[in-house]
Each structure stands twice: as structure tokens, then as C-alpha cells.
Coordinates of C-alpha atoms in Angstrom, one line a residue:
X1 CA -20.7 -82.5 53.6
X2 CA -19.5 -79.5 55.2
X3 CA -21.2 -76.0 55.5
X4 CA -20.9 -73.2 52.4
X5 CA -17.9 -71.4 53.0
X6 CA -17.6 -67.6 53.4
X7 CA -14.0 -66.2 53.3
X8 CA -13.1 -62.8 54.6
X9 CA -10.0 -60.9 54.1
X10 CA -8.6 -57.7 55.3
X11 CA -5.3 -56.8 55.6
X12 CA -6.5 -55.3 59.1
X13 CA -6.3 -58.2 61.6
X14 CA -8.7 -56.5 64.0
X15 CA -11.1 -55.1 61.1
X16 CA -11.9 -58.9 60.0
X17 CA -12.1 -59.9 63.5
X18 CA -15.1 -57.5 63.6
X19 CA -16.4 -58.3 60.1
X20 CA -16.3 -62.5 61.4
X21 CA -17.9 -61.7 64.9
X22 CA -20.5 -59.3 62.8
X23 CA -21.7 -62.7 61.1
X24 CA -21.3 -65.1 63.8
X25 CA -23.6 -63.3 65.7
X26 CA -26.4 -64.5 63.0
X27 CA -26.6 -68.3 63.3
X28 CA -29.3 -68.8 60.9
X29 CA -26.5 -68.1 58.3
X30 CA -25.6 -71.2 56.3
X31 CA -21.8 -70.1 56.2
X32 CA -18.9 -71.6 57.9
X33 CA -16.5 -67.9 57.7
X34 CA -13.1 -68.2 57.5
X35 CA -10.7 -64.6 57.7
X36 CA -7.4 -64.2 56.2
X37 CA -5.2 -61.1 57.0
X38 CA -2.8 -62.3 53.6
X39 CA -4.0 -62.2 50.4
X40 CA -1.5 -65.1 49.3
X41 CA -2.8 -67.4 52.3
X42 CA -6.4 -66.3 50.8
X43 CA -5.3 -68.0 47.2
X44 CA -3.6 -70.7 48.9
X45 CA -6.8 -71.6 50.8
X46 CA -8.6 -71.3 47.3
X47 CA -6.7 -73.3 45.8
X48 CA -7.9 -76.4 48.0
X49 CA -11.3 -75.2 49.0
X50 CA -14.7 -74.0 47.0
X51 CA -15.6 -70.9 48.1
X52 CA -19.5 -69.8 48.4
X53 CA -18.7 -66.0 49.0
X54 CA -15.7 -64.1 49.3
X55 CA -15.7 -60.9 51.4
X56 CA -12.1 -58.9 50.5
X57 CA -11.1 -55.4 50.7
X58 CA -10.3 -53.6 47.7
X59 CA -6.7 -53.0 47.9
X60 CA -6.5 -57.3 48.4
X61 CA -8.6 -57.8 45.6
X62 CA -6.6 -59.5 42.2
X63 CA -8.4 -60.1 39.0
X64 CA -7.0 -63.8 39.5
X65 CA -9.0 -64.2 42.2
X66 CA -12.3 -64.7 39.3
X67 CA -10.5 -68.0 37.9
X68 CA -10.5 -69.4 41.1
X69 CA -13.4 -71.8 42.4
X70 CA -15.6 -69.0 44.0
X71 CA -19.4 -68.4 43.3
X72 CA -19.5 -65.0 44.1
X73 CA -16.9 -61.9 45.4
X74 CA -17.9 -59.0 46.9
X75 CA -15.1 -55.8 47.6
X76 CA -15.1 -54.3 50.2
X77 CA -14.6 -50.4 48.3
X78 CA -12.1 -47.4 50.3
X79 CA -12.2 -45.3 47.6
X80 CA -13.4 -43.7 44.6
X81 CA -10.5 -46.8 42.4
X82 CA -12.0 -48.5 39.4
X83 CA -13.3 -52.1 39.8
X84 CA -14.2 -54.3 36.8
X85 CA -18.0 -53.6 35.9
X86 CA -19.2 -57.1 37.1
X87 CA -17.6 -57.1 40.8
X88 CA -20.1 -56.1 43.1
X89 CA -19.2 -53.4 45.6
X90 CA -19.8 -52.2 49.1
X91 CA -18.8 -49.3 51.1
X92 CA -16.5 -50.5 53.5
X93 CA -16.5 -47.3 55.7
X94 CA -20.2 -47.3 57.2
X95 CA -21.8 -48.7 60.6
X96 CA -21.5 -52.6 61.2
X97 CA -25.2 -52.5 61.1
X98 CA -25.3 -50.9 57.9
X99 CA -22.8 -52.6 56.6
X100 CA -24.1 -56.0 57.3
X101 CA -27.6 -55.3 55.8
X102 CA -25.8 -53.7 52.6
X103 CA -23.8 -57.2 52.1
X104 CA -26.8 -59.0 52.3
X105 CA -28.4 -57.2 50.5
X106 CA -26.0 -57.1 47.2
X107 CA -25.2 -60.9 47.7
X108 CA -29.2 -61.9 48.2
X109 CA -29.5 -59.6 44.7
X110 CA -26.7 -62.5 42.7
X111 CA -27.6 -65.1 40.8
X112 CA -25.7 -67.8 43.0
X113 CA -26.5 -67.7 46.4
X114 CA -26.6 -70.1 48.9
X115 CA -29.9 -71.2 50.7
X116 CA -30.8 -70.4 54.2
X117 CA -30.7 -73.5 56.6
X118 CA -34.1 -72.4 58.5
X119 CA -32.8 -73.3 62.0
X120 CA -35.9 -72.1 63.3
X121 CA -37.6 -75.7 62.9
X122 CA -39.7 -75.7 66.2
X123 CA -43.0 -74.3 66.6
X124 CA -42.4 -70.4 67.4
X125 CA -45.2 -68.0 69.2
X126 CA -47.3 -65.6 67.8
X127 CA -49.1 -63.0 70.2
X128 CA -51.6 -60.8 68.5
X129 CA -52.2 -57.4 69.8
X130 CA -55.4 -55.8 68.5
X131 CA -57.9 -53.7 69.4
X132 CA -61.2 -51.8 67.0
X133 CA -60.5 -48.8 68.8
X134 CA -57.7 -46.2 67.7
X135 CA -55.8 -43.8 69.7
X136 CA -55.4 -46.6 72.8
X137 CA -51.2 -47.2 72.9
X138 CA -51.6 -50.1 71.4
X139 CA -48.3 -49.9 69.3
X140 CA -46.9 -48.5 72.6
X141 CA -48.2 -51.5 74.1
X142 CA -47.0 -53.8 71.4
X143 CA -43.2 -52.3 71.6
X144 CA -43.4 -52.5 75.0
X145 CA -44.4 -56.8 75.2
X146 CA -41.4 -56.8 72.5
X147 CA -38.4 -55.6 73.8
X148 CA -39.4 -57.2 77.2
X149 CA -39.9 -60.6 75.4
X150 CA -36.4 -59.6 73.2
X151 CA -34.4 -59.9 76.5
X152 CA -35.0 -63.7 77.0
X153 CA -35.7 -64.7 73.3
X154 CA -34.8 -63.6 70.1
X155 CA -38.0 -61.7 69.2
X156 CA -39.7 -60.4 66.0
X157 CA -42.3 -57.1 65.8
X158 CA -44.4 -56.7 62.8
X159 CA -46.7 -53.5 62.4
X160 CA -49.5 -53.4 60.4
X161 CA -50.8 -49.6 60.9
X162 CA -52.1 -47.3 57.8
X163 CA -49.5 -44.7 58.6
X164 CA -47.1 -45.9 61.4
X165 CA -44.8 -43.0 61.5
X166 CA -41.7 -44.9 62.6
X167 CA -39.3 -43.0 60.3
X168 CA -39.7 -39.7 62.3
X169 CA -40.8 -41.0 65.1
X170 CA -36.9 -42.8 65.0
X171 CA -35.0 -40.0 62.8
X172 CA -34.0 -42.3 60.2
X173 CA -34.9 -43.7 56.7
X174 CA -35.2 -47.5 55.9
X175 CA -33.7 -48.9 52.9
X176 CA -36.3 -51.2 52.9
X177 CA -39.7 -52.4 54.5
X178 CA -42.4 -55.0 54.4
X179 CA -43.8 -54.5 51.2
X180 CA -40.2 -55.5 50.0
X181 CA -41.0 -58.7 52.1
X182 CA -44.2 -59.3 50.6
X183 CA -43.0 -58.8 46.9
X184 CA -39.9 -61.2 47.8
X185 CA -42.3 -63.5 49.3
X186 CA -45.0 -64.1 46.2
X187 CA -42.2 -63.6 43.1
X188 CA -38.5 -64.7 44.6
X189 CA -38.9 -66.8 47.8
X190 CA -35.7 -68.6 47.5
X191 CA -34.2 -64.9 47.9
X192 CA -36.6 -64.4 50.6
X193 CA -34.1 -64.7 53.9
X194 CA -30.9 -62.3 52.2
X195 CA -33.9 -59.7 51.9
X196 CA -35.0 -60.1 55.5
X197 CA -31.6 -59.7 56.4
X198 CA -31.0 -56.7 54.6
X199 CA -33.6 -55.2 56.0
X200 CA -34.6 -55.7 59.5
X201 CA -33.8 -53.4 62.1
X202 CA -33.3 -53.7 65.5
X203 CA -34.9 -51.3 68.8
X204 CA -34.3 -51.5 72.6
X205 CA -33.2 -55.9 71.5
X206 CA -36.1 -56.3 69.7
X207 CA -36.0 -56.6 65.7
X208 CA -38.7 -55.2 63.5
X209 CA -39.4 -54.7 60.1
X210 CA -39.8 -51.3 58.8
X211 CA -43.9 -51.2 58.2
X212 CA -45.0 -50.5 54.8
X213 CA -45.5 -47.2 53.3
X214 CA -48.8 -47.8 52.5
X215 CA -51.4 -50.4 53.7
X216 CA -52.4 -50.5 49.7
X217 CA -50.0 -53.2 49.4
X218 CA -51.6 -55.7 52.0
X219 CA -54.1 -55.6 49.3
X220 CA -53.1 -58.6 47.1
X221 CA -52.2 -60.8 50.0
X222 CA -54.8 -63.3 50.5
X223 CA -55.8 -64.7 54.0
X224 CA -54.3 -67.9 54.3
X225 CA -50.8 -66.3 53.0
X226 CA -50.8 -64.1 56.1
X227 CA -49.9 -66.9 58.4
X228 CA -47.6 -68.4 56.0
X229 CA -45.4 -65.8 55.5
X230 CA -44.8 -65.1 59.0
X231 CA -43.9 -68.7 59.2
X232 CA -41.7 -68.0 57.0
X233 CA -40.0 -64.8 58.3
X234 CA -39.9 -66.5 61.7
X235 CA -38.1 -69.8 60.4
X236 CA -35.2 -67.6 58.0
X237 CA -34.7 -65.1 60.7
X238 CA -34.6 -67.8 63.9
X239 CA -37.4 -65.6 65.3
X240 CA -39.0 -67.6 68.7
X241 CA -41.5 -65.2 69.2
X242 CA -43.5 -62.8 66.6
X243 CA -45.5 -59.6 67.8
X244 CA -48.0 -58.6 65.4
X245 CA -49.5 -55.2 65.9
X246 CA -52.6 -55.4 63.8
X247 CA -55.4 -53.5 62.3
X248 CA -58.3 -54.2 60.3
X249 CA -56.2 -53.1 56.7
X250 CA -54.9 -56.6 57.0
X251 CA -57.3 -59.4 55.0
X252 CA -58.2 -62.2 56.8
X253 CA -57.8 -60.6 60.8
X254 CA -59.6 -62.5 62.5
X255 CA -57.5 -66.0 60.8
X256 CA -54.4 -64.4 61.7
X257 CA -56.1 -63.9 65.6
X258 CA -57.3 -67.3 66.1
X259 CA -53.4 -68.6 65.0
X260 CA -51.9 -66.1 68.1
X261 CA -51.3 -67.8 71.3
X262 CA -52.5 -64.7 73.0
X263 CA -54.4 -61.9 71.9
X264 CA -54.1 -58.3 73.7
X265 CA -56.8 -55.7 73.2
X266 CA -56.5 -52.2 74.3
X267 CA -60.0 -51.0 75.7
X268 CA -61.6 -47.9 77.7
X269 CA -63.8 -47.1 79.9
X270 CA -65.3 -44.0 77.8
X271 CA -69.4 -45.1 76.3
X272 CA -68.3 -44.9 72.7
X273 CA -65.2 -46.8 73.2
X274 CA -67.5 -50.2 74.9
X275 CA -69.4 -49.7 72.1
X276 CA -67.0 -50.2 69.4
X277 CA -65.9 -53.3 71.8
X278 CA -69.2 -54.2 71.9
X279 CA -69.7 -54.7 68.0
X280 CA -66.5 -56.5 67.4
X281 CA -67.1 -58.8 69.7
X282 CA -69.9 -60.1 68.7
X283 CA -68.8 -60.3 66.0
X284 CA -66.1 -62.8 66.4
X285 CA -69.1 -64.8 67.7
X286 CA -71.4 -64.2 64.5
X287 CA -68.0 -65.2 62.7
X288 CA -67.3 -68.1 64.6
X289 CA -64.4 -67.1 65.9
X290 CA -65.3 -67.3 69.0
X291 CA -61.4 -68.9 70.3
X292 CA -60.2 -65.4 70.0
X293 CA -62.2 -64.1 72.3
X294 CA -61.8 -66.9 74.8
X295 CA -57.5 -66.3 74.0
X296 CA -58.3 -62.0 74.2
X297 CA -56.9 -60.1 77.1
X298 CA -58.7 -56.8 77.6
X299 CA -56.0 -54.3 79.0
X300 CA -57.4 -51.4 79.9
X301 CA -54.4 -49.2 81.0
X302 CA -54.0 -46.7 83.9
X303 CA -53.2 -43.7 83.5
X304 CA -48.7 -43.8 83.9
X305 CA -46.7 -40.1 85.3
X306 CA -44.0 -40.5 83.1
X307 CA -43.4 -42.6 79.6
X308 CA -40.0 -43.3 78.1
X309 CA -39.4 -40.8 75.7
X310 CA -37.4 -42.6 73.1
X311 CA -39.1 -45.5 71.7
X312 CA -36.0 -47.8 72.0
X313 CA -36.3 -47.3 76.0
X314 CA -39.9 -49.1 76.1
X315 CA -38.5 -52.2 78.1
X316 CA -38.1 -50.1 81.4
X317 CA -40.4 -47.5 83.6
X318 CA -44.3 -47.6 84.6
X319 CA -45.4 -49.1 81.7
X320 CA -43.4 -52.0 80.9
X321 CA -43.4 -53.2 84.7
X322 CA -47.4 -53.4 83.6
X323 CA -46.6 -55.2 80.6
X324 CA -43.9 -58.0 82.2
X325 CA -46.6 -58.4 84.9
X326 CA -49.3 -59.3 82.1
X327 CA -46.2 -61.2 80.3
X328 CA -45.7 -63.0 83.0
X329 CA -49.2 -64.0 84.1
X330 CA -49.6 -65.5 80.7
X331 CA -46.5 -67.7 80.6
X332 CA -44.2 -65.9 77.9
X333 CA -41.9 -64.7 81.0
X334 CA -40.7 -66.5 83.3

């Protein structure tokens, strides 16, 4: 039995070009696309085939097309014209990136939708990046490991901070973030990868989901769901490699350590700061979780002249020649 088929059509041979490459380009999708530049050669083709989800642009779309064998259409809208109340509608004008998140997003939202494959059926690796002190680059650290890991393998970065900033530290809002993920996870998991899609964003070739707004909603999340989900993320998304900047908001820490191939902590050489090292050290040995400390790296980083100053530029300069050194020493780069 073949794949779910997606049809696409645009009057515009070189706009659905774009629009099938834009999907392609996701091979966790469970769609095999087709693209028609002819509305009649559309109908023909659903006349003879079921169709799991038709893209069209408005001035293609017929009110006929509802009586033929397809589970859900979505228009592709130009204009301010009048569509029947129950067609769902995008804004056809917008960035590709936008635009693909938006269609995901409405179609992941319908009551027929067709489930993601989960390509992603080998073991993937988590590296944990953690540290008790604050104020210590460890997110910069933690970018900088994932966009140098991004470039050989498609790569994943989850943060985990209070208050992370990224919106102005990036000049942009999300439509979306991870408490979306977690809500998706516990109440509509079969909805679970069109959500992802929708939301995840992409820096310097690494993709990351917008943190929370506020580390209240980690509350509810039990420990042994932590690991779980990110299974779970990693599997829809065809993530090979996760990068989990963590703090101690998160329930169940040092669980979500001990399952992390590698474990990075930030240090420094300052009294207070070995200290603080000190007392969370031992205890992970009080806890009995004494594998993450025999798995933790202490970085202590030197002092670097000059920092990229856009966070999507992490992956070249002082820094990140320190981090693919440390990448490399550990195995993750070859």
C-alpha cells in the first residue's frame, strides 16, 4: 500500500515547484506530493486517486472539489475573496518558512490527519549541558555544540532556562513554544508531530524549539515523562542528536543527566563558584548518580577577544573552534 497522498496545485509552475521542494526537504513526512499546474488534470487525478490533503490556490479552488475523495483541502488565500466557512485557509503570500509552519499547523488542527511515520527508529544522542552555577555561557556554549553538530547531522536544541530571552535576543515572536509541546504531548499525542512542525525554528542549521514562557509549566511534567517526550520529539522530527540546555526548574535533572551520552558543565575558577561545584557534586554521589559525574566534562572556558555577535553565527570564531575541539575529543565529530 502506497504512501498518503498530498496534491499541490498552482497555476504557477515555478510557485509549486517551490511549495513541493519546501516539503521534500522534510522526510519524516508521511506524504507522497504530487503538483498540478491545471486544475482539470487536478480533478482528473482525483478522480482515480484518494487524496490525504490537497494544497490549491484560491483562484483553482471549485466547490466540486469537496465531493471528491479527499480528507482534507486547504487554500492557498491571495486575497481578501469569500471562501465557504469550513475550508481552511492560509496566506499564500508569506516566507516559505512561515508558510510551511502555518500549513502544518492548520492541517495538524483537522480532524483527519494522517500519522507521522517516525523514521527516526534508531537510537538518537542526547548530550546534557548543565552546570549549578549561572552567569557561565552555558546557553552560549550549548548553541555553540549545536550548530557545529547541525552541520553533519540533523540536530535538535531544547532550552530549559527560567527566562531565556530568545525573542529579543532574535527580534522575532514565536507562534508557538514548548509548553505547546508539552500540552500536545499529555492531551493530543497523535497531533503531536504537525505541532512540532509548526513550530520549530531553525538557527545557524540547528533547529530549536522556542523555550517556554515560563518554567511554571515544567511543573506538571513528572520525571520519567522528561525522557519520553524527547524520545518522542526526536523520533517525529528525525532529530539524530538532541542538546538539552538544562537547569534545575526541570523535575527529575539528574534522570534526564544519567540518560545524556555526555554531560558538559560550565565551571570557574572564582572560590564561590568551586563551592557551588562542590555541593552538587556530591551530591550526585549522595544521589547515587554517581554515572553523571563519571560522563561530566568540566569546561572551564578562557577568556575569547571577540564573540559572534548574532546568535545564528555561533558555529564559527574563537569559541566554537573550542567547542569542535571538545566535540571532537568526545566522538560526536568526526
Amino acid at each position: 500500500m502506497g504512501k498518503p497522498i498530498m496534491a499541490i496545485c498552482d497555476r504557477q509552475a515555478a510557485y509549486t515547484s517551490r511549495l513541493i521542494e519546501l516539503f521534500q526537504k522534510n522526510k519524516e513526512l508521511p506524504f507522497e506530493i504530487h503538483g498540478f499546474t491545471k486544475n482539470e488534470n487536478l480533478q482528473e487525478f482525483c478522480d482515480e486517486n484518494k487524496v490525504a490533503l490537497l494544497i490549491i490556490s484560491e483562484p483553482d479552488y471549485r466547490e466540486e472539489l469537496e465531493r471528491k475523495e479527499i480528507d482534507r483541502i486547504l487554500v492557498l488565500q491571495e486575497g481578501n475573496g469569500s471562501l465557504p466557512e469550513h475550508v481552511a485557509a492560509v496566506n499564500k503570500f508569506q516566507p516559505a518558512g512561515m508558510l510551511y509552519r502555518e500549513i502544518m499547523k492548520v492541517y495538524g488542527e483537522g480532524e483527519k490527519i494522517v500519522p507521522f511515520q517516525g523514521r527516526r527508529r534508531g537510537n538518537f544522542q542526547m548530550i546534557g549541558v548543565y552546570s549549578p552555577l549561572h552567569c557561565c555561557m552555558q546557553t552560549t556554549f550549548a548553541l555553540t555544540a549545536g550548530q557545529l553538530l547541525a552541520k553533519r547531522k540533523k540536530t535538535l536544541y531544547l532550552n530549559f532556562e527560567c527566562f531565556s530571552g530568545f525573542e529579543a535576543l532574535l527580534g522575532k515572536r514565536f507562534g508557538g513554544n514548548l509548553t505547546d509541546i508539552l500540552y500536545y504531548y499529555s492531551c493530543a499525542r497523535e497531533k503531536l508531530s504537525y505541532k512540532l512542525e509548526s513550530i520549530v525554528q531553525e538557527m545557524g542549521g540547528l533547529y530549536f524549539i522556542p523555550p517556554a514562557d515560563s518554567y511554571e509549566d515544567f511543573r506538571d511534567i513528572q520525571e520519567e515523562e522528561w525522557t519520553s517526550l524527547i524520545s518522542q520529539i526526536a523520533k517525529a522530527g528525525g532529530y539524530e542528536t538532541v542538546v538539552l540546555d538544562l537547569t534545575e526548574q526541570v523535575r527529575g535533572l539528574f534522570s534526564i543527566l544519567e540518560a545524556c551520552g555526555r554531560v558538559y558543565t560550565l565551571t570557574r575558577e572564582d572560590r564561590m563558584a568551586k563551592a557551588k561545584l562542590a555541593q552538587y557534586e556530591l551530591m550526585l554521589e549522595q544521589e547515587a548518580y554517581r554515572s553523571v559525574l563519571e560522563k561530566t566534562f568540566r569546561c572551564r572556558l578562557p577568556v575569547f577577544k571577540n564573540l559572534p555577535s548574532g546568535l545564528e553565527h555561533l558555529n564559527r570564531g574563537e569559541l566554537a573552534d573550542y567547542v569542535e575541539k571538545q566535540l571532537k575529543e568526545d566522538g560526536f565529530l568526526s
